[in-house]
mmCIF file of C-alpha atoms in Angstrom:
data_model
loop_
_atom_site.group_PDB
_atom_site.id
_atom_site.type_symbol
_atom_site.label_atom_id
_atom_site.label_comp_id
_atom_site.label_asym_id
_atom_site.label_seq_id
_atom_site.Cartn_x
_atom_site.Cartn_y
_atom_site.Cartn_z
ATOM 1 C CA MET X 1 0.000 0.000 0.000
ATOM 2 C CA THR X 2 2.951 2.339 0.473
ATOM 3 C CA ASP X 3 3.181 2.967 -3.280
ATOM 4 C CA ILE X 4 -0.267 4.589 -3.374
ATOM 5 C CA ARG X 5 -0.171 8.381 -3.435
ATOM 6 C CA ILE X 6 -2.957 9.813 -1.275
ATOM 7 C CA TRP X 7 -4.360 13.301 -0.872
ATOM 8 C CA VAL X 8 -7.271 14.090 1.491
ATOM 9 C CA ASN X 9 -8.939 17.500 1.831
ATOM 10 C CA GLY X 10 -5.881 19.452 0.761
ATOM 11 C CA GLU X 11 -3.088 17.367 2.309
ATOM 12 C CA LEU X 12 -0.861 14.583 1.064
ATOM 13 C CA VAL X 13 -0.925 11.723 3.570
ATOM 14 C CA ASP X 14 0.878 8.452 4.063
ATOM 15 C CA ALA X 15 -1.033 5.272 3.233
ATOM 16 C CA ASP X 16 -0.703 4.088 6.831
ATOM 17 C CA THR X 17 -1.822 7.376 8.381
ATOM 18 C CA PRO X 18 -5.501 7.765 9.394
ATOM 19 C CA ALA X 19 -6.964 10.553 7.270
ATOM 20 C CA VAL X 20 -10.749 10.065 7.183
ATOM 21 C CA SER X 21 -13.092 10.112 10.173
ATOM 22 C CA ALA X 22 -14.480 6.797 11.388
ATOM 23 C CA VAL X 23 -17.926 8.377 11.164
ATOM 24 C CA ASP X 24 -17.488 9.644 7.601
ATOM 25 C CA HIS X 25 -20.656 8.677 5.754
ATOM 26 C CA GLY X 26 -18.573 7.191 2.967
ATOM 27 C CA VAL X 27 -17.238 4.689 5.519
ATOM 28 C CA THR X 28 -20.398 3.984 7.519
ATOM 29 C CA VAL X 29 -23.009 3.736 4.750
ATOM 30 C CA GLY X 30 -21.183 4.159 1.428
ATOM 31 C CA ASP X 31 -22.634 7.625 0.894
ATOM 32 C CA GLY X 32 -20.356 8.982 -1.776
ATOM 33 C CA ALA X 33 -19.280 9.036 -5.400
ATOM 34 C CA PHE X 34 -16.026 8.245 -7.163
ATOM 35 C CA GLU X 35 -14.331 8.270 -10.545
ATOM 36 C CA THR X 36 -11.433 6.261 -11.910
ATOM 37 C CA ALA X 37 -9.323 7.581 -14.774
ATOM 38 C CA LYS X 38 -6.362 6.086 -16.583
ATOM 39 C CA ILE X 39 -2.899 7.570 -16.082
ATOM 40 C CA ASP X 40 -0.777 7.160 -19.200
ATOM 41 C CA ARG X 41 2.797 8.452 -19.349
ATOM 42 C CA GLY X 42 2.197 10.677 -16.363
ATOM 43 C CA ALA X 43 -1.063 12.267 -17.527
ATOM 44 C CA PRO X 44 -4.660 11.448 -16.564
ATOM 45 C CA PHE X 45 -7.108 10.764 -19.390
ATOM 46 C CA ALA X 46 -10.525 12.419 -19.909
ATOM 47 C CA VAL X 47 -10.624 14.150 -16.514
ATOM 48 C CA THR X 48 -13.230 16.703 -17.644
ATOM 49 C CA ARG X 49 -15.691 13.982 -18.625
ATOM 50 C CA HIS X 50 -15.046 12.170 -15.344
ATOM 51 C CA LEU X 51 -15.762 15.344 -13.387
ATOM 52 C CA ARG X 52 -19.033 15.811 -15.264
ATOM 53 C CA ARG X 53 -20.110 12.273 -14.418
ATOM 54 C CA LEU X 54 -19.112 12.840 -10.798
ATOM 55 C CA ASP X 55 -21.507 15.804 -10.814
ATOM 56 C CA ARG X 56 -24.323 13.567 -12.083
ATOM 57 C CA THR X 57 -23.681 10.998 -9.370
ATOM 58 C CA MET X 58 -23.536 13.624 -6.612
ATOM 59 C CA ALA X 59 -26.819 15.115 -7.821
ATOM 60 C CA GLY X 60 -28.397 11.667 -8.031
ATOM 61 C CA LEU X 61 -27.356 10.980 -4.437
ATOM 62 C CA GLY X 62 -28.764 14.311 -3.294
ATOM 63 C CA LEU X 63 -25.343 15.548 -2.187
ATOM 64 C CA PRO X 64 -23.930 19.045 -2.805
ATOM 65 C CA PRO X 65 -21.654 19.491 -5.831
ATOM 66 C CA ALA X 66 -18.050 18.405 -5.471
ATOM 67 C CA ASP X 67 -15.346 21.080 -5.547
ATOM 68 C CA HIS X 68 -13.717 20.639 -8.972
ATOM 69 C CA ALA X 69 -10.886 23.060 -8.216
ATOM 70 C CA LEU X 70 -10.047 21.191 -5.029
ATOM 71 C CA ILE X 71 -10.044 17.867 -6.882
ATOM 72 C CA GLN X 72 -7.750 19.327 -9.549
ATOM 73 C CA ASP X 73 -5.387 20.432 -6.750
ATOM 74 C CA GLY X 74 -5.406 16.862 -5.473
ATOM 75 C CA ILE X 75 -4.726 15.447 -8.932
ATOM 76 C CA ARG X 76 -1.716 17.728 -9.356
ATOM 77 C CA ALA X 77 -0.453 16.775 -5.899
ATOM 78 C CA VAL X 78 -0.582 12.998 -6.430
ATOM 79 C CA LEU X 79 0.892 13.213 -9.923
ATOM 80 C CA ASP X 80 3.748 15.496 -8.916
ATOM 81 C CA GLY X 81 7.202 13.952 -8.718
ATOM 82 C CA VAL X 82 8.247 10.730 -10.455
ATOM 83 C CA PRO X 83 5.857 10.243 -13.406
ATOM 84 C CA ILE X 84 3.519 7.256 -13.321
ATOM 85 C CA ASN X 85 3.994 5.463 -16.640
ATOM 86 C CA PHE X 86 0.649 3.679 -16.464
ATOM 87 C CA GLY X 87 -1.758 3.588 -13.576
ATOM 88 C CA ARG X 88 -5.006 4.432 -11.913
ATOM 89 C CA LEU X 89 -6.186 7.833 -10.717
ATOM 90 C CA ARG X 90 -9.221 7.829 -8.429
ATOM 91 C CA PHE X 91 -11.076 10.738 -6.920
ATOM 92 C CA THR X 92 -13.720 10.120 -4.287
ATOM 93 C CA VAL X 93 -16.164 12.542 -2.670
ATOM 94 C CA THR X 94 -18.250 11.480 0.335
ATOM 95 C CA GLY X 95 -21.027 13.074 2.344
ATOM 96 C CA GLY X 96 -18.565 13.836 5.136
ATOM 97 C CA LYS X 97 -19.162 13.139 8.813
ATOM 98 C CA GLY X 98 -22.580 11.736 9.598
ATOM 99 C CA PRO X 99 -24.596 9.588 11.979
ATOM 100 C CA LEU X 100 -24.182 5.817 12.071
ATOM 101 C CA GLY X 101 -27.543 5.428 10.333
ATOM 102 C CA SER X 102 -28.737 6.582 6.937
ATOM 103 C CA ASP X 103 -29.658 10.129 7.985
ATOM 104 C CA ARG X 104 -27.249 12.888 6.995
ATOM 105 C CA HIS X 105 -25.740 15.801 8.886
ATOM 106 C CA ASP X 106 -25.062 19.090 7.129
ATOM 107 C CA SER X 107 -21.336 18.359 7.033
ATOM 108 C CA PRO X 108 -18.548 19.451 4.686
ATOM 109 C CA LEU X 109 -17.851 16.945 1.943
ATOM 110 C CA THR X 110 -14.736 14.792 2.102
ATOM 111 C CA HIS X 111 -12.548 14.993 -1.027
ATOM 112 C CA ILE X 112 -9.976 12.237 -1.647
ATOM 113 C CA VAL X 113 -7.599 11.762 -4.587
ATOM 114 C CA THR X 114 -5.340 8.729 -4.996
ATOM 115 C CA ALA X 115 -2.965 7.486 -7.679
ATOM 116 C CA VAL X 116 -1.012 4.280 -8.130
ATOM 117 C CA GLU X 117 1.131 2.741 -10.833
ATOM 118 C CA GLN X 118 0.039 -0.635 -12.164
ATOM 119 C CA ALA X 119 0.724 -3.037 -14.993
ATOM 120 C CA ARG X 120 -1.053 -2.482 -18.282
ATOM 121 C CA PRO X 121 -4.054 -4.782 -18.822
ATOM 122 C CA GLU X 122 -3.774 -8.075 -20.657
ATOM 123 C CA THR X 123 -4.583 -7.965 -24.356
ATOM 124 C CA GLN X 124 -7.773 -10.023 -23.921
ATOM 125 C CA GLY X 125 -9.544 -12.121 -21.318
ATOM 126 C CA ALA X 126 -12.478 -14.362 -20.408
ATOM 127 C CA VAL X 127 -15.719 -13.310 -18.731
ATOM 128 C CA VAL X 128 -18.475 -15.170 -16.903
ATOM 129 C CA THR X 129 -22.086 -14.338 -16.223
ATOM 130 C CA VAL X 130 -23.153 -14.194 -12.574
ATOM 131 C CA PRO X 131 -26.355 -15.289 -10.797
ATOM 132 C CA TRP X 132 -27.041 -11.795 -9.434
ATOM 133 C CA VAL X 133 -28.701 -8.905 -11.240
ATOM 134 C CA ARG X 134 -28.566 -5.157 -11.552
ATOM 135 C CA ASN X 135 -31.752 -3.384 -10.509
ATOM 136 C CA GLU X 136 -32.433 -0.927 -13.299
ATOM 137 C CA ARG X 137 -35.106 0.738 -11.131
ATOM 138 C CA ALA X 138 -32.878 1.274 -8.087
ATOM 139 C CA ALA X 139 -32.349 4.758 -6.692
ATOM 140 C CA THR X 140 -28.656 4.416 -7.528
ATOM 141 C CA ALA X 141 -29.063 2.902 -11.011
ATOM 142 C CA GLY X 142 -26.540 4.490 -13.356
ATOM 143 C CA LEU X 143 -24.678 6.240 -10.542
ATOM 144 C CA LYS X 144 -21.027 5.559 -9.713
ATOM 145 C CA THR X 145 -21.318 5.331 -5.938
ATOM 146 C CA THR X 146 -18.909 4.037 -3.322
ATOM 147 C CA SER X 147 -21.382 1.246 -2.444
ATOM 148 C CA TYR X 148 -19.514 -1.418 -4.417
ATOM 149 C CA ALA X 149 -20.107 -4.643 -2.479
ATOM 150 C CA ASP X 150 -22.128 -6.232 -5.312
ATOM 151 C CA ASN X 151 -19.184 -5.704 -7.650
ATOM 152 C CA VAL X 152 -16.656 -7.069 -5.160
ATOM 153 C CA ILE X 153 -18.675 -10.273 -4.760
ATOM 154 C CA ALA X 154 -19.253 -10.700 -8.490
ATOM 155 C CA LEU X 155 -15.627 -10.047 -9.452
ATOM 156 C CA ALA X 156 -14.412 -12.559 -6.854
ATOM 157 C CA TYR X 157 -16.857 -15.082 -8.366
ATOM 158 C CA ALA X 158 -15.366 -14.430 -11.805
ATOM 159 C CA LYS X 159 -11.759 -14.658 -10.646
ATOM 160 C CA GLU X 160 -12.482 -18.010 -8.943
ATOM 161 C CA ARG X 161 -13.527 -19.282 -12.379
ATOM 162 C CA GLY X 162 -10.481 -17.969 -14.223
ATOM 163 C CA ALA X 163 -12.202 -14.918 -15.715
ATOM 164 C CA VAL X 164 -11.219 -11.265 -15.626
ATOM 165 C CA GLU X 165 -14.739 -9.829 -15.445
ATOM 166 C CA ALA X 166 -18.273 -10.712 -14.393
ATOM 167 C CA ILE X 167 -21.343 -9.877 -16.484
ATOM 168 C CA PHE X 168 -24.702 -8.909 -14.955
ATOM 169 C CA ALA X 169 -28.185 -9.120 -16.367
ATOM 170 C CA ASN X 170 -30.807 -6.694 -15.067
ATOM 171 C CA THR X 171 -34.106 -7.630 -13.413
ATOM 172 C CA ARG X 172 -35.743 -7.970 -16.860
ATOM 173 C CA GLY X 173 -33.192 -10.605 -17.892
ATOM 174 C CA GLU X 174 -31.449 -8.226 -20.280
ATOM 175 C CA LEU X 175 -27.709 -7.879 -20.795
ATOM 176 C CA CYS X 176 -26.564 -4.991 -18.593
ATOM 177 C CA GLU X 177 -22.883 -4.496 -17.739
ATOM 178 C CA ALA X 178 -19.797 -5.881 -16.021
ATOM 179 C CA THR X 179 -18.523 -4.957 -12.563
ATOM 180 C CA GLY X 180 -16.324 -2.149 -13.858
ATOM 181 C CA SER X 181 -16.902 -2.209 -17.602
ATOM 182 C CA ASN X 182 -19.543 -1.764 -20.255
ATOM 183 C CA VAL X 183 -20.218 -4.653 -22.620
ATOM 184 C CA PHE X 184 -20.565 -4.714 -26.407
ATOM 185 C CA VAL X 185 -21.493 -7.624 -28.656
ATOM 186 C CA VAL X 186 -21.095 -8.097 -32.396
ATOM 187 C CA LEU X 187 -23.935 -9.777 -34.298
ATOM 188 C CA ASP X 188 -23.793 -10.129 -38.086
ATOM 189 C CA GLY X 189 -21.128 -7.455 -38.286
ATOM 190 C CA THR X 190 -23.016 -4.850 -36.224
ATOM 191 C CA VAL X 191 -21.864 -3.688 -32.789
ATOM 192 C CA ARG X 192 -24.611 -3.580 -30.154
ATOM 193 C CA THR X 193 -24.550 -2.409 -26.552
ATOM 194 C CA PRO X 194 -27.202 -2.099 -23.826
ATOM 195 C CA PRO X 195 -28.910 1.296 -23.563
ATOM 196 C CA LEU X 196 -28.562 3.335 -20.390
ATOM 197 C CA ASP X 197 -32.097 2.458 -19.284
ATOM 198 C CA SER X 198 -30.847 -1.110 -18.817
ATOM 199 C CA GLY X 199 -29.339 0.158 -15.565
ATOM 200 C CA CYS X 200 -25.747 0.162 -16.792
ATOM 201 C CA LEU X 201 -23.307 2.915 -15.925
ATOM 202 C CA ALA X 202 -22.749 5.606 -18.541
ATOM 203 C CA GLY X 203 -19.088 4.691 -18.944
ATOM 204 C CA ILE X 204 -16.682 7.374 -20.122
ATOM 205 C CA THR X 205 -14.956 4.950 -22.490
ATOM 206 C CA ARG X 206 -18.373 3.709 -23.652
ATOM 207 C CA GLU X 207 -19.355 7.296 -24.400
ATOM 208 C CA LEU X 208 -16.192 7.966 -26.389
ATOM 209 C CA VAL X 209 -16.413 4.672 -28.289
ATOM 210 C CA LEU X 210 -19.972 5.523 -29.336
ATOM 211 C CA GLU X 211 -18.926 9.012 -30.466
ATOM 212 C CA TRP X 212 -15.730 8.047 -32.238
ATOM 213 C CA CYS X 213 -16.966 4.878 -33.945
ATOM 214 C CA ARG X 214 -20.038 6.649 -35.286
ATOM 215 C CA GLU X 215 -17.866 9.527 -36.450
ATOM 216 C CA ASP X 216 -15.677 7.056 -38.352
ATOM 217 C CA GLY X 217 -18.597 5.136 -39.864
ATOM 218 C CA LEU X 218 -18.531 2.037 -37.634
ATOM 219 C CA GLU X 219 -22.163 1.342 -36.787
ATOM 220 C CA ILE X 220 -23.097 0.839 -33.129
ATOM 221 C CA VAL X 221 -26.658 0.222 -32.006
ATOM 222 C CA GLU X 222 -27.873 0.814 -28.448
ATOM 223 C CA GLU X 223 -30.653 -1.676 -27.781
ATOM 224 C CA ALA X 224 -32.031 -4.016 -25.141
ATOM 225 C CA MET X 225 -30.839 -7.598 -25.586
ATOM 226 C CA PRO X 226 -31.479 -10.777 -23.593
ATOM 227 C CA LEU X 227 -28.542 -12.008 -21.535
ATOM 228 C CA ASP X 228 -28.329 -15.130 -23.689
ATOM 229 C CA VAL X 229 -27.162 -12.987 -26.616
ATOM 230 C CA LEU X 230 -23.733 -13.814 -25.186
ATOM 231 C CA GLU X 231 -24.274 -17.465 -26.144
ATOM 232 C CA HIS X 232 -24.237 -16.721 -29.876
ATOM 233 C CA ALA X 233 -22.532 -13.341 -30.322
ATOM 234 C CA ASP X 234 -19.765 -13.445 -32.917
ATOM 235 C CA GLU X 235 -17.549 -11.122 -30.886
ATOM 236 C CA VAL X 236 -17.702 -9.534 -27.445
ATOM 237 C CA PHE X 237 -15.669 -6.675 -26.055
ATOM 238 C CA LEU X 238 -15.615 -4.564 -22.912
ATOM 239 C CA THR X 239 -14.835 -0.894 -22.429
ATOM 240 C CA SER X 240 -13.472 0.749 -19.310
ATOM 241 C CA SER X 241 -11.167 3.562 -18.286
ATOM 242 C CA ILE X 242 -8.299 1.188 -17.579
ATOM 243 C CA LYS X 243 -8.926 -1.485 -20.244
ATOM 244 C CA ASP X 244 -9.952 0.876 -23.094
ATOM 245 C CA VAL X 245 -11.455 -1.450 -25.756
ATOM 246 C CA PHE X 246 -10.851 -4.946 -24.381
ATOM 247 C CA PRO X 247 -11.511 -8.090 -26.466
ATOM 248 C CA VAL X 248 -13.289 -10.963 -24.708
ATOM 249 C CA SER X 249 -11.719 -14.323 -25.478
ATOM 250 C CA ALA X 250 -14.382 -16.545 -23.887
ATOM 251 C CA VAL X 251 -17.836 -16.241 -22.299
ATOM 252 C CA ASP X 252 -18.831 -18.858 -19.719
ATOM 253 C CA GLY X 253 -16.289 -21.211 -21.280
ATOM 254 C CA ARG X 254 -17.378 -20.622 -24.911
ATOM 255 C CA GLU X 255 -14.200 -19.747 -26.754
ATOM 256 C CA LEU X 256 -14.284 -16.759 -29.078
ATOM 257 C CA GLY X 257 -10.643 -16.867 -30.106
ATOM 258 C CA GLY X 258 -8.554 -13.800 -30.752
ATOM 259 C CA PRO X 259 -9.962 -10.330 -31.332
ATOM 260 C CA GLY X 260 -12.433 -10.452 -34.220
ATOM 261 C CA PRO X 261 -12.402 -8.025 -37.152
ATOM 262 C CA VAL X 262 -15.074 -5.679 -35.765
ATOM 263 C CA THR X 263 -13.473 -5.528 -32.321
ATOM 264 C CA THR X 264 -10.142 -4.853 -34.009
ATOM 265 C CA ALA X 265 -11.705 -2.028 -36.004
ATOM 266 C CA ALA X 266 -13.172 -0.511 -32.811
ATOM 267 C CA ARG X 267 -9.775 -0.715 -31.123
ATOM 268 C CA GLU X 268 -8.154 1.038 -34.070
ATOM 269 C CA VAL X 269 -10.769 3.817 -33.942
ATOM 270 C CA TRP X 270 -10.134 4.202 -30.216
ATOM 271 C CA ALA X 271 -6.351 4.350 -30.592
ATOM 272 C CA ARG X 272 -6.503 6.902 -33.388
ATOM 273 C CA HIS X 273 -8.799 9.314 -31.578
ATOM 274 C CA ALA X 274 -7.305 8.836 -28.098
ATOM 275 C CA ALA X 275 -3.890 9.788 -29.464
ATOM 276 C CA LYS X 276 -5.180 13.290 -30.292
ATOM 277 C CA GLY X 277 -5.248 14.494 -26.690
ATOM 278 C CA ILE X 278 -5.546 13.553 -23.035
ATOM 279 C CA ASP X 279 -8.840 15.327 -22.351
ATOM 280 C CA PRO X 280 -11.233 14.583 -25.206
#
């Protein structure tokens, strides 16, 4: 843990030093929002879009707006010094100190920024479906909150089965999302992905893939699909801030082989546009 750079409410702190109150609502009830951005060659990617999504989550939770300037100070602080070649930048904003129950106090928000170097993702990987569902009608549907226990359980389930990600259906039995990724399938040469009303998160990489692929003439359709579309899709890929466009090599043991031609085309679109700047 000592390699993680940590900044809390204006101060750099050591990983082993207590820095957040034991009664912070982010600790006691998971009352907070967070964003994860890729660090590539020392620079964070798409921070402006991540800050906008943070605003949507804070509003959805009924919390006051996060302080963007303060977060930017934290980002500069954790990225100062030896450059991180590739890694993870996370900024978290909680409701601040609160009661042990679900009620809130009118407390200042807690702002946290962390950064850590990590290995680049594998070039492809397997996924499994899980027996739990996303509730597309939940109060937190589509919000990136700090209440992540469902994802922890599902990802552990996937790792136990040799997969890198777990795929959820929603309560209607439709394909929804992975624990930290959006999912795309290729059927008869057309890329399809669940719409936001499926309950999936509006991923930043998902958003950019939709924009850039459509701009370059690669058709992508947002539509509801049954979970079993994964049983006969020609290709499957994930998108996330760390994985970018990530080819799926197998689904529930069904081998898909190497990246297919449509996935490869989407990856090429991503690489070409992403190379134009760090804050698209």
